[in-house]
């Protein structure tokens, strides 16, 4: 069956297809889709549905359940991304706190909130580290704009790890630290960041709206910018090439990777890991299994050299000529 068929291209490149999740029940999608793991577990849902800050034990129980359900497949936990349009009543935002955000997506949220309110992140770090006792913990920090933010967040985790050790508790077998790249500024410091991280995840939803200064919830702008525009693809290519040089695995987690044609373009840029919605696994896997990757990568160089409004038509034609399943 398609579920059991591996995502291997026609010329034998194994692509990693993971699923995005946010609830305990989402984890069963690994089995249903035959995915390679969870590439993005959004931890904030537990915070958003709770009337008070979730206790460490409750957080720990959720994280352990998720890891146990995933079995030997990896789960990448994104630390809490709240603030902005996902405000928590119990965090007492006063107007001065958020600076009275007009555009919450670009405001005081995610790692910015976590580093300024370290109590929140400390509890979460401790819960994740204790839940991962004896296992590998994969953790990534959202909305990193500059390398020092990543270093501060990692130092906070390491301090909690030291406490666990001193208490004689069991600790994770290994910790793999990653960063989200959603803020365009981070791409300009990648040479400084990449030696410090174990993996990079590109969040294409936010990255795109920031790159184009286009609020994705504004219907006037929704159709105006295309994920297959030359500038986005060139920007992503630069990131992927740098990760390649530093031998840091890079994953795209965002809606872009869940659409077969866009996913094909990402593979053409050198991306080999996608984390997408469970429903997208089937169609994207069908695309991968019908794709000659080598020829596409050669073709991409030419496509990225032309300055048209979108590469969509060219990529669709190429897919059609090479019998790639993108429907």
PDB file of C-alpha atoms in Angstrom:
ATOM      1  CA  UNK A   1       0.000   0.000   0.000  1.00  0.00           C
ATOM      2  CA  UNK A   2       1.014   3.614  -0.447  1.00  0.00           C
ATOM      3  CA  UNK A   3       1.316   3.989   3.319  1.00  0.00           C
ATOM      4  CA  UNK A   4       4.053   1.366   3.465  1.00  0.00           C
ATOM      5  CA  UNK A   5       5.852   2.550   0.324  1.00  0.00           C
ATOM      6  CA  UNK A   6       8.944   4.600   1.178  1.00  0.00           C
ATOM      7  CA  UNK A   7       9.295   8.169  -0.160  1.00  0.00           C
ATOM      8  CA  UNK A   8      12.120   7.353  -2.586  1.00  0.00           C
ATOM      9  CA  UNK A   9      12.537   9.281  -5.842  1.00  0.00           C
ATOM     10  CA  UNK A  10      12.802   7.583  -9.240  1.00  0.00           C
ATOM     11  CA  UNK A  11      16.584   8.021  -9.070  1.00  0.00           C
ATOM     12  CA  UNK A  12      16.846   6.542  -5.560  1.00  0.00           C
ATOM     13  CA  UNK A  13      16.985   9.551  -3.214  1.00  0.00           C
ATOM     14  CA  UNK A  14      15.294   8.821   0.133  1.00  0.00           C
ATOM     15  CA  UNK A  15      13.253  11.832   1.246  1.00  0.00           C
ATOM     16  CA  UNK A  16      12.222  12.230   4.906  1.00  0.00           C
ATOM     17  CA  UNK A  17       8.507  12.983   5.350  1.00  0.00           C
ATOM     18  CA  UNK A  18       7.389  13.913   8.844  1.00  0.00           C
ATOM     19  CA  UNK A  19       4.092  15.225  10.222  1.00  0.00           C
ATOM     20  CA  UNK A  20       3.246  18.369  12.176  1.00  0.00           C
ATOM     21  CA  UNK A  21       1.288  17.842  15.385  1.00  0.00           C
ATOM     22  CA  UNK A  22       0.065  19.720  18.408  1.00  0.00           C
ATOM     23  CA  UNK A  23      -2.183  17.354  20.336  1.00  0.00           C
ATOM     24  CA  UNK A  24      -1.611  13.944  21.859  1.00  0.00           C
ATOM     25  CA  UNK A  25      -4.115  12.422  19.402  1.00  0.00           C
ATOM     26  CA  UNK A  26      -2.213  13.816  16.384  1.00  0.00           C
ATOM     27  CA  UNK A  27       0.655  11.434  17.098  1.00  0.00           C
ATOM     28  CA  UNK A  28      -1.297   8.434  15.801  1.00  0.00           C
ATOM     29  CA  UNK A  29      -0.922  10.039  12.337  1.00  0.00           C
ATOM     30  CA  UNK A  30       2.610   8.591  12.247  1.00  0.00           C
ATOM     31  CA  UNK A  31       1.174   5.078  12.000  1.00  0.00           C
ATOM     32  CA  UNK A  32      -1.742   6.011   9.747  1.00  0.00           C
ATOM     33  CA  UNK A  33       0.484   7.741   7.182  1.00  0.00           C
ATOM     34  CA  UNK A  34       3.729   5.791   7.594  1.00  0.00           C
ATOM     35  CA  UNK A  35       5.520   9.098   8.319  1.00  0.00           C
ATOM     36  CA  UNK A  36       9.137   9.241   9.546  1.00  0.00           C
ATOM     37  CA  UNK A  37       8.260  11.000  12.808  1.00  0.00           C
ATOM     38  CA  UNK A  38       6.978  14.357  14.033  1.00  0.00           C
ATOM     39  CA  UNK A  39       8.995  17.215  12.593  1.00  0.00           C
ATOM     40  CA  UNK A  40       7.111  19.877  14.532  1.00  0.00           C
ATOM     41  CA  UNK A  41       5.203  19.344  17.754  1.00  0.00           C
ATOM     42  CA  UNK A  42       3.596  22.670  18.680  1.00  0.00           C
ATOM     43  CA  UNK A  43       3.674  22.719  22.467  1.00  0.00           C
ATOM     44  CA  UNK A  44       1.539  25.838  22.904  1.00  0.00           C
ATOM     45  CA  UNK A  45      -1.858  24.131  22.509  1.00  0.00           C
ATOM     46  CA  UNK A  46      -1.633  22.846  26.070  1.00  0.00           C
ATOM     47  CA  UNK A  47      -1.008  26.426  27.247  1.00  0.00           C
ATOM     48  CA  UNK A  48      -3.791  27.934  25.127  1.00  0.00           C
ATOM     49  CA  UNK A  49      -6.557  25.622  26.370  1.00  0.00           C
ATOM     50  CA  UNK A  50      -5.580  25.966  30.015  1.00  0.00           C
ATOM     51  CA  UNK A  51      -6.997  28.581  32.400  1.00  0.00           C
ATOM     52  CA  UNK A  52      -3.698  28.698  34.316  1.00  0.00           C
ATOM     53  CA  UNK A  53      -0.074  27.979  33.436  1.00  0.00           C
ATOM     54  CA  UNK A  54       0.127  24.167  33.031  1.00  0.00           C
ATOM     55  CA  UNK A  55       2.026  22.575  35.936  1.00  0.00           C
ATOM     56  CA  UNK A  56       5.343  20.931  35.179  1.00  0.00           C
ATOM     57  CA  UNK A  57       3.939  17.442  35.902  1.00  0.00           C
ATOM     58  CA  UNK A  58       1.111  17.961  33.434  1.00  0.00           C
ATOM     59  CA  UNK A  59       3.462  19.183  30.723  1.00  0.00           C
ATOM     60  CA  UNK A  60       5.845  16.313  31.410  1.00  0.00           C
ATOM     61  CA  UNK A  61       3.044  13.736  31.128  1.00  0.00           C
ATOM     62  CA  UNK A  62       2.001  15.074  27.716  1.00  0.00           C
ATOM     63  CA  UNK A  63       5.568  15.096  26.362  1.00  0.00           C
ATOM     64  CA  UNK A  64       6.255  11.585  27.623  1.00  0.00           C
ATOM     65  CA  UNK A  65       2.997  10.252  26.160  1.00  0.00           C
ATOM     66  CA  UNK A  66       3.868  11.796  22.813  1.00  0.00           C
ATOM     67  CA  UNK A  67       7.358  10.254  22.790  1.00  0.00           C
ATOM     68  CA  UNK A  68       6.024   6.859  23.853  1.00  0.00           C
ATOM     69  CA  UNK A  69       3.334   6.894  21.175  1.00  0.00           C
ATOM     70  CA  UNK A  70       5.937   7.850  18.538  1.00  0.00           C
ATOM     71  CA  UNK A  71       8.058   4.867  19.619  1.00  0.00           C
ATOM     72  CA  UNK A  72      11.433   4.821  17.886  1.00  0.00           C
ATOM     73  CA  UNK A  73      10.481   7.668  15.544  1.00  0.00           C
ATOM     74  CA  UNK A  74      11.767  11.154  16.421  1.00  0.00           C
ATOM     75  CA  UNK A  75       9.579  13.957  17.795  1.00  0.00           C
ATOM     76  CA  UNK A  76      10.821  17.540  17.439  1.00  0.00           C
ATOM     77  CA  UNK A  77       9.300  19.703  20.189  1.00  0.00           C
ATOM     78  CA  UNK A  78       9.032  23.395  19.416  1.00  0.00           C
ATOM     79  CA  UNK A  79       9.139  25.431  22.617  1.00  0.00           C
ATOM     80  CA  UNK A  80       6.073  27.472  23.345  1.00  0.00           C
ATOM     81  CA  UNK A  81       5.155  30.026  20.653  1.00  0.00           C
ATOM     82  CA  UNK A  82       2.673  32.318  22.343  1.00  0.00           C
ATOM     83  CA  UNK A  83       2.043  36.025  22.468  1.00  0.00           C
ATOM     84  CA  UNK A  84       1.122  37.957  19.371  1.00  0.00           C
ATOM     85  CA  UNK A  85      -2.220  36.621  18.159  1.00  0.00           C
ATOM     86  CA  UNK A  86      -2.013  33.694  20.647  1.00  0.00           C
ATOM     87  CA  UNK A  87      -2.238  35.625  23.923  1.00  0.00           C
ATOM     88  CA  UNK A  88      -2.536  33.833  27.242  1.00  0.00           C
ATOM     89  CA  UNK A  89      -4.922  35.357  29.785  1.00  0.00           C
ATOM     90  CA  UNK A  90      -2.721  34.291  32.698  1.00  0.00           C
ATOM     91  CA  UNK A  91       0.413  35.982  31.313  1.00  0.00           C
ATOM     92  CA  UNK A  92      -1.075  39.405  32.152  1.00  0.00           C
ATOM     93  CA  UNK A  93      -0.183  41.341  29.056  1.00  0.00           C
ATOM     94  CA  UNK A  94      -0.232  44.984  29.870  1.00  0.00           C
ATOM     95  CA  UNK A  95      -0.134  47.472  27.009  1.00  0.00           C
ATOM     96  CA  UNK A  96       3.522  48.246  27.697  1.00  0.00           C
ATOM     97  CA  UNK A  97       4.368  44.545  27.475  1.00  0.00           C
ATOM     98  CA  UNK A  98       3.335  43.994  23.909  1.00  0.00           C
ATOM     99  CA  UNK A  99       4.022  47.556  22.877  1.00  0.00           C
ATOM    100  CA  UNK A 100       0.361  47.683  21.815  1.00  0.00           C
ATOM    101  CA  UNK A 101       1.007  45.444  18.805  1.00  0.00           C
ATOM    102  CA  UNK A 102      -0.767  46.494  15.636  1.00  0.00           C
ATOM    103  CA  UNK A 103       0.577  43.456  13.804  1.00  0.00           C
ATOM    104  CA  UNK A 104       0.805  40.693  16.435  1.00  0.00           C
ATOM    105  CA  UNK A 105       2.541  38.227  14.107  1.00  0.00           C
ATOM    106  CA  UNK A 106       5.547  40.546  14.026  1.00  0.00           C
ATOM    107  CA  UNK A 107       5.453  41.500  17.668  1.00  0.00           C
ATOM    108  CA  UNK A 108       6.246  40.283  21.129  1.00  0.00           C
ATOM    109  CA  UNK A 109       5.884  36.520  20.835  1.00  0.00           C
ATOM    110  CA  UNK A 110       7.592  33.130  20.872  1.00  0.00           C
ATOM    111  CA  UNK A 111      11.229  33.178  22.010  1.00  0.00           C
ATOM    112  CA  UNK A 112      10.950  36.913  22.733  1.00  0.00           C
ATOM    113  CA  UNK A 113       8.300  36.257  25.379  1.00  0.00           C
ATOM    114  CA  UNK A 114      10.139  33.171  26.642  1.00  0.00           C
ATOM    115  CA  UNK A 115      13.466  34.932  27.190  1.00  0.00           C
ATOM    116  CA  UNK A 116      11.833  37.904  28.888  1.00  0.00           C
ATOM    117  CA  UNK A 117       9.658  35.663  31.076  1.00  0.00           C
ATOM    118  CA  UNK A 118      12.172  32.881  31.720  1.00  0.00           C
ATOM    119  CA  UNK A 119       9.933  31.237  34.346  1.00  0.00           C
ATOM    120  CA  UNK A 120       7.688  29.955  31.554  1.00  0.00           C
ATOM    121  CA  UNK A 121      10.553  28.436  29.553  1.00  0.00           C
ATOM    122  CA  UNK A 122      12.286  27.019  32.651  1.00  0.00           C
ATOM    123  CA  UNK A 123       9.206  24.996  33.588  1.00  0.00           C
ATOM    124  CA  UNK A 124       8.856  23.783  30.015  1.00  0.00           C
ATOM    125  CA  UNK A 125      12.556  22.923  29.718  1.00  0.00           C
ATOM    126  CA  UNK A 126      12.452  20.920  32.924  1.00  0.00           C
ATOM    127  CA  UNK A 127       9.293  19.084  31.804  1.00  0.00           C
ATOM    128  CA  UNK A 128      10.805  18.207  28.408  1.00  0.00           C
ATOM    129  CA  UNK A 129      14.131  17.073  29.876  1.00  0.00           C
ATOM    130  CA  UNK A 130      12.459  14.893  32.508  1.00  0.00           C
ATOM    131  CA  UNK A 131       9.991  13.441  29.982  1.00  0.00           C
ATOM    132  CA  UNK A 132      12.904  12.460  27.711  1.00  0.00           C
ATOM    133  CA  UNK A 133      14.755  10.495  30.408  1.00  0.00           C
ATOM    134  CA  UNK A 134      16.754   7.773  28.653  1.00  0.00           C
ATOM    135  CA  UNK A 135      15.733   8.970  25.182  1.00  0.00           C
ATOM    136  CA  UNK A 136      16.924  11.547  22.668  1.00  0.00           C
ATOM    137  CA  UNK A 137      15.226  14.921  23.078  1.00  0.00           C
ATOM    138  CA  UNK A 138      14.858  17.036  19.950  1.00  0.00           C
ATOM    139  CA  UNK A 139      13.969  20.611  20.848  1.00  0.00           C
ATOM    140  CA  UNK A 140      13.783  23.733  18.709  1.00  0.00           C
ATOM    141  CA  UNK A 141      13.277  27.385  19.463  1.00  0.00           C
ATOM    142  CA  UNK A 142      10.821  29.522  17.434  1.00  0.00           C
ATOM    143  CA  UNK A 143      11.245  33.059  16.038  1.00  0.00           C
ATOM    144  CA  UNK A 144      15.028  33.187  16.490  1.00  0.00           C
ATOM    145  CA  UNK A 145      16.249  36.374  14.795  1.00  0.00           C
ATOM    146  CA  UNK A 146      19.870  36.397  15.990  1.00  0.00           C
ATOM    147  CA  UNK A 147      22.254  33.678  17.216  1.00  0.00           C
ATOM    148  CA  UNK A 148      22.477  35.060  20.789  1.00  0.00           C
ATOM    149  CA  UNK A 149      18.772  34.283  21.305  1.00  0.00           C
ATOM    150  CA  UNK A 150      19.416  30.638  20.457  1.00  0.00           C
ATOM    151  CA  UNK A 151      22.403  30.583  22.825  1.00  0.00           C
ATOM    152  CA  UNK A 152      20.366  32.064  25.696  1.00  0.00           C
ATOM    153  CA  UNK A 153      17.561  29.557  25.184  1.00  0.00           C
ATOM    154  CA  UNK A 154      19.981  26.628  25.027  1.00  0.00           C
ATOM    155  CA  UNK A 155      21.814  27.871  28.150  1.00  0.00           C
ATOM    156  CA  UNK A 156      18.477  27.933  29.974  1.00  0.00           C
ATOM    157  CA  UNK A 157      17.916  24.259  29.026  1.00  0.00           C
ATOM    158  CA  UNK A 158      21.459  23.326  30.057  1.00  0.00           C
ATOM    159  CA  UNK A 159      20.944  24.984  33.462  1.00  0.00           C
ATOM    160  CA  UNK A 160      17.795  22.887  34.011  1.00  0.00           C
ATOM    161  CA  UNK A 161      19.706  19.793  32.903  1.00  0.00           C
ATOM    162  CA  UNK A 162      22.360  20.545  35.553  1.00  0.00           C
ATOM    163  CA  UNK A 163      19.607  20.665  38.212  1.00  0.00           C
ATOM    164  CA  UNK A 164      18.244  17.281  37.077  1.00  0.00           C
ATOM    165  CA  UNK A 165      21.767  15.807  37.224  1.00  0.00           C
ATOM    166  CA  UNK A 166      22.412  17.221  40.690  1.00  0.00           C
ATOM    167  CA  UNK A 167      19.122  15.703  41.894  1.00  0.00           C
ATOM    168  CA  UNK A 168      20.357  12.333  40.681  1.00  0.00           C
ATOM    169  CA  UNK A 169      17.426  11.990  38.252  1.00  0.00           C
ATOM    170  CA  UNK A 170      17.641  10.180  34.953  1.00  0.00           C
ATOM    171  CA  UNK A 171      18.434  12.509  32.071  1.00  0.00           C
ATOM    172  CA  UNK A 172      18.026  12.322  28.289  1.00  0.00           C
ATOM    173  CA  UNK A 173      20.430  10.021  26.469  1.00  0.00           C
ATOM    174  CA  UNK A 174      21.127  12.884  24.075  1.00  0.00           C
ATOM    175  CA  UNK A 175      19.784  16.388  23.366  1.00  0.00           C
ATOM    176  CA  UNK A 176      19.570  17.734  19.865  1.00  0.00           C
ATOM    177  CA  UNK A 177      19.029  21.525  19.715  1.00  0.00           C
ATOM    178  CA  UNK A 178      17.598  23.267  16.677  1.00  0.00           C
ATOM    179  CA  UNK A 179      16.415  26.662  15.579  1.00  0.00           C
ATOM    180  CA  UNK A 180      13.436  27.767  13.521  1.00  0.00           C
ATOM    181  CA  UNK A 181      14.243  30.127  10.688  1.00  0.00           C
ATOM    182  CA  UNK A 182      11.166  32.309  10.224  1.00  0.00           C
ATOM    183  CA  UNK A 183      12.718  35.727  10.753  1.00  0.00           C
ATOM    184  CA  UNK A 184      14.625  36.756   7.611  1.00  0.00           C
ATOM    185  CA  UNK A 185      17.431  38.381   9.661  1.00  0.00           C
ATOM    186  CA  UNK A 186      18.640  34.973  10.829  1.00  0.00           C
ATOM    187  CA  UNK A 187      19.692  33.995   7.312  1.00  0.00           C
ATOM    188  CA  UNK A 188      22.330  36.746   7.446  1.00  0.00           C
ATOM    189  CA  UNK A 189      24.033  35.165  10.492  1.00  0.00           C
ATOM    190  CA  UNK A 190      23.732  31.507   9.538  1.00  0.00           C
ATOM    191  CA  UNK A 191      27.504  31.068   9.337  1.00  0.00           C
ATOM    192  CA  UNK A 192      27.618  31.977  13.067  1.00  0.00           C
ATOM    193  CA  UNK A 193      24.581  29.917  14.048  1.00  0.00           C
ATOM    194  CA  UNK A 194      25.089  26.682  12.095  1.00  0.00           C
ATOM    195  CA  UNK A 195      28.178  25.475  14.023  1.00  0.00           C
ATOM    196  CA  UNK A 196      26.097  25.751  17.234  1.00  0.00           C
ATOM    197  CA  UNK A 197      22.936  23.894  16.178  1.00  0.00           C
ATOM    198  CA  UNK A 198      22.101  20.281  15.401  1.00  0.00           C
ATOM    199  CA  UNK A 199      19.346  21.038  12.881  1.00  0.00           C
ATOM    200  CA  UNK A 200      17.477  23.925  11.260  1.00  0.00           C
ATOM    201  CA  UNK A 201      13.752  24.125  10.482  1.00  0.00           C
ATOM    202  CA  UNK A 202      12.418  26.694   8.050  1.00  0.00           C
ATOM    203  CA  UNK A 203       8.931  27.975   8.889  1.00  0.00           C
ATOM    204  CA  UNK A 204       7.749  29.053   5.455  1.00  0.00           C
ATOM    205  CA  UNK A 205       4.405  30.548   6.600  1.00  0.00           C
ATOM    206  CA  UNK A 206       5.894  33.338   8.686  1.00  0.00           C
ATOM    207  CA  UNK A 207       9.079  33.644   6.645  1.00  0.00           C
ATOM    208  CA  UNK A 208       7.065  34.407   3.518  1.00  0.00           C
ATOM    209  CA  UNK A 209       4.927  37.112   5.085  1.00  0.00           C
ATOM    210  CA  UNK A 210       7.995  38.758   6.620  1.00  0.00           C
ATOM    211  CA  UNK A 211      10.021  38.574   3.398  1.00  0.00           C
ATOM    212  CA  UNK A 212       7.260  40.151   1.356  1.00  0.00           C
ATOM    213  CA  UNK A 213       5.958  42.520   4.054  1.00  0.00           C
ATOM    214  CA  UNK A 214       2.603  40.912   3.311  1.00  0.00           C
ATOM    215  CA  UNK A 215       0.227  39.931   6.090  1.00  0.00           C
ATOM    216  CA  UNK A 216      -0.999  36.474   5.072  1.00  0.00           C
ATOM    217  CA  UNK A 217      -4.369  36.996   6.769  1.00  0.00           C
ATOM    218  CA  UNK A 218      -5.094  39.983   4.512  1.00  0.00           C
ATOM    219  CA  UNK A 219      -7.229  38.743   1.605  1.00  0.00           C
ATOM    220  CA  UNK A 220      -5.929  41.537  -0.662  1.00  0.00           C
ATOM    221  CA  UNK A 221      -2.416  40.163  -0.307  1.00  0.00           C
ATOM    222  CA  UNK A 222      -3.170  36.448  -0.174  1.00  0.00           C
ATOM    223  CA  UNK A 223      -3.141  36.072  -3.958  1.00  0.00           C
ATOM    224  CA  UNK A 224      -0.456  38.664  -4.503  1.00  0.00           C
ATOM    225  CA  UNK A 225       2.517  36.559  -3.449  1.00  0.00           C
ATOM    226  CA  UNK A 226       3.337  33.057  -4.487  1.00  0.00           C
ATOM    227  CA  UNK A 227       5.479  30.499  -2.646  1.00  0.00           C
ATOM    228  CA  UNK A 228       6.919  29.719  -6.053  1.00  0.00           C
ATOM    229  CA  UNK A 229       8.091  33.276  -6.668  1.00  0.00           C
ATOM    230  CA  UNK A 230      11.721  33.503  -7.736  1.00  0.00           C
ATOM    231  CA  UNK A 231      12.750  35.570  -4.711  1.00  0.00           C
ATOM    232  CA  UNK A 232      11.440  33.028  -2.176  1.00  0.00           C
ATOM    233  CA  UNK A 233      13.037  30.096  -3.968  1.00  0.00           C
ATOM    234  CA  UNK A 234      16.383  31.907  -4.262  1.00  0.00           C
ATOM    235  CA  UNK A 235      16.249  32.901  -0.594  1.00  0.00           C
ATOM    236  CA  UNK A 236      15.555  29.292   0.433  1.00  0.00           C
ATOM    237  CA  UNK A 237      18.314  27.999  -1.850  1.00  0.00           C
ATOM    238  CA  UNK A 238      20.891  30.208  -0.107  1.00  0.00           C
ATOM    239  CA  UNK A 239      19.825  28.812   3.271  1.00  0.00           C
ATOM    240  CA  UNK A 240      19.855  25.194   2.081  1.00  0.00           C
ATOM    241  CA  UNK A 241      23.303  25.611   0.476  1.00  0.00           C
ATOM    242  CA  UNK A 242      24.758  27.018   3.720  1.00  0.00           C
ATOM    243  CA  UNK A 243      23.265  24.166   5.754  1.00  0.00           C
ATOM    244  CA  UNK A 244      24.802  21.760   3.267  1.00  0.00           C
ATOM    245  CA  UNK A 245      28.275  23.293   3.704  1.00  0.00           C
ATOM    246  CA  UNK A 246      27.973  23.014   7.505  1.00  0.00           C
ATOM    247  CA  UNK A 247      26.387  19.531   7.244  1.00  0.00           C
ATOM    248  CA  UNK A 248      23.369  20.632   9.304  1.00  0.00           C
ATOM    249  CA  UNK A 249      20.096  18.894   8.363  1.00  0.00           C
ATOM    250  CA  UNK A 250      17.407  21.320   7.234  1.00  0.00           C
ATOM    251  CA  UNK A 251      13.655  20.668   7.302  1.00  0.00           C
ATOM    252  CA  UNK A 252      10.876  22.769   5.831  1.00  0.00           C
ATOM    253  CA  UNK A 253       7.820  22.799   8.082  1.00  0.00           C
ATOM    254  CA  UNK A 254       5.076  24.964   6.719  1.00  0.00           C
ATOM    255  CA  UNK A 255       2.156  24.738   4.318  1.00  0.00           C
ATOM    256  CA  UNK A 256       4.499  25.150   1.369  1.00  0.00           C
ATOM    257  CA  UNK A 257       5.933  21.650   1.892  1.00  0.00           C
ATOM    258  CA  UNK A 258       2.477  20.072   1.958  1.00  0.00           C
ATOM    259  CA  UNK A 259       1.585  20.988  -1.632  1.00  0.00           C
ATOM    260  CA  UNK A 260       3.021  18.590  -4.209  1.00  0.00           C
ATOM    261  CA  UNK A 261       4.260  21.200  -6.710  1.00  0.00           C
ATOM    262  CA  UNK A 262       5.770  23.439  -4.018  1.00  0.00           C
ATOM    263  CA  UNK A 263       7.267  20.367  -2.316  1.00  0.00           C
ATOM    264  CA  UNK A 264       8.794  19.374  -5.667  1.00  0.00           C
ATOM    265  CA  UNK A 265      10.389  22.837  -5.940  1.00  0.00           C
ATOM    266  CA  UNK A 266      11.818  22.488  -2.407  1.00  0.00           C
ATOM    267  CA  UNK A 267      13.385  19.125  -3.290  1.00  0.00           C
ATOM    268  CA  UNK A 268      14.812  20.785  -6.393  1.00  0.00           C
ATOM    269  CA  UNK A 269      16.511  23.357  -4.142  1.00  0.00           C
ATOM    270  CA  UNK A 270      18.217  20.609  -2.126  1.00  0.00           C
ATOM    271  CA  UNK A 271      15.722  20.163   0.719  1.00  0.00           C
ATOM    272  CA  UNK A 272      15.383  16.482   1.663  1.00  0.00           C
ATOM    273  CA  UNK A 273      13.228  16.736   4.800  1.00  0.00           C
ATOM    274  CA  UNK A 274       9.648  17.985   4.981  1.00  0.00           C
ATOM    275  CA  UNK A 275       7.278  18.201   7.930  1.00  0.00           C
ATOM    276  CA  UNK A 276       3.687  18.578   6.760  1.00  0.00           C
ATOM    277  CA  UNK A 277       0.067  17.921   7.714  1.00  0.00           C
ATOM    278  CA  UNK A 278      -0.906  14.231   7.852  1.00  0.00           C
ATOM    279  CA  UNK A 279      -3.356  14.736   4.953  1.00  0.00           C
ATOM    280  CA  UNK A 280      -0.515  15.955   2.712  1.00  0.00           C
ATOM    281  CA  UNK A 281       1.717  12.895   3.225  1.00  0.00           C
ATOM    282  CA  UNK A 282      -0.062  10.750   0.582  1.00  0.00           C
ATOM    283  CA  UNK A 283      -0.026  13.308  -2.270  1.00  0.00           C
ATOM    284  CA  UNK A 284       3.546  14.463  -1.507  1.00  0.00           C
ATOM    285  CA  UNK A 285       4.770  10.858  -1.317  1.00  0.00           C
ATOM    286  CA  UNK A 286       3.153  10.145  -4.702  1.00  0.00           C
ATOM    287  CA  UNK A 287       5.047  13.140  -6.134  1.00  0.00           C
ATOM    288  CA  UNK A 288       8.354  11.965  -4.602  1.00  0.00           C
ATOM    289  CA  UNK A 289       7.981   8.428  -5.953  1.00  0.00           C
ATOM    290  CA  UNK A 290       7.453   9.686  -9.515  1.00  0.00           C
ATOM    291  CA  UNK A 291      10.191  12.355  -9.404  1.00  0.00           C
ATOM    292  CA  UNK A 292      13.572  12.192 -11.161  1.00  0.00           C
ATOM    293  CA  UNK A 293      15.422  14.398  -8.643  1.00  0.00           C
ATOM    294  CA  UNK A 294      18.768  14.815 -10.446  1.00  0.00           C
ATOM    295  CA  UNK A 295      17.243  16.332 -13.600  1.00  0.00           C
ATOM    296  CA  UNK A 296      14.994  18.601 -11.492  1.00  0.00           C
ATOM    297  CA  UNK A 297      17.993  20.012  -9.584  1.00  0.00           C
ATOM    298  CA  UNK A 298      19.703  20.856 -12.878  1.00  0.00           C
ATOM    299  CA  UNK A 299      16.508  22.449 -14.183  1.00  0.00           C
ATOM    300  CA  UNK A 300      16.119  24.571 -11.021  1.00  0.00           C
ATOM    301  CA  UNK A 301      19.341  26.462 -11.708  1.00  0.00           C
ATOM    302  CA  UNK A 302      17.907  27.730 -14.975  1.00  0.00           C
ATOM    303  CA  UNK A 303      14.527  28.517 -13.445  1.00  0.00           C
ATOM    304  CA  UNK A 304      16.098  30.565 -10.639  1.00  0.00           C
ATOM    305  CA  UNK A 305      17.983  32.638 -13.196  1.00  0.00           C
ATOM    306  CA  UNK A 306      14.798  34.016 -14.792  1.00  0.00           C
ATOM    307  CA  UNK A 307      12.930  36.934 -13.321  1.00  0.00           C
ATOM    308  CA  UNK A 308       9.245  36.207 -13.769  1.00  0.00           C
ATOM    309  CA  UNK A 309       6.320  36.730 -11.443  1.00  0.00           C
ATOM    310  CA  UNK A 310       6.221  33.066 -10.457  1.00  0.00           C
ATOM    311  CA  UNK A 311       7.969  29.852 -11.470  1.00  0.00           C
ATOM    312  CA  UNK A 312       4.669  27.972 -11.147  1.00  0.00           C
ATOM    313  CA  UNK A 313       3.951  27.550 -14.874  1.00  0.00           C
ATOM    314  CA  UNK A 314       7.480  26.393 -15.671  1.00  0.00           C
ATOM    315  CA  UNK A 315       7.575  23.907 -12.805  1.00  0.00           C
ATOM    316  CA  UNK A 316       4.125  22.549 -13.716  1.00  0.00           C
ATOM    317  CA  UNK A 317       5.205  22.058 -17.350  1.00  0.00           C
ATOM    318  CA  UNK A 318       8.385  20.316 -16.249  1.00  0.00           C
ATOM    319  CA  UNK A 319       6.400  18.002 -13.954  1.00  0.00           C
ATOM    320  CA  UNK A 320       4.029  17.183 -16.799  1.00  0.00           C
ATOM    321  CA  UNK A 321       6.881  16.398 -19.236  1.00  0.00           C
ATOM    322  CA  UNK A 322       8.528  14.103 -16.678  1.00  0.00           C
ATOM    323  CA  UNK A 323       5.293  12.377 -15.591  1.00  0.00           C
ATOM    324  CA  UNK A 324       5.599  13.620 -12.008  1.00  0.00           C
ATOM    325  CA  UNK A 325       2.363  13.172 -10.061  1.00  0.00           C
ATOM    326  CA  UNK A 326       1.471  16.625  -8.750  1.00  0.00           C
ATOM    327  CA  UNK A 327      -2.327  16.505  -8.851  1.00  0.00           C
TER     328      UNK A 327
END
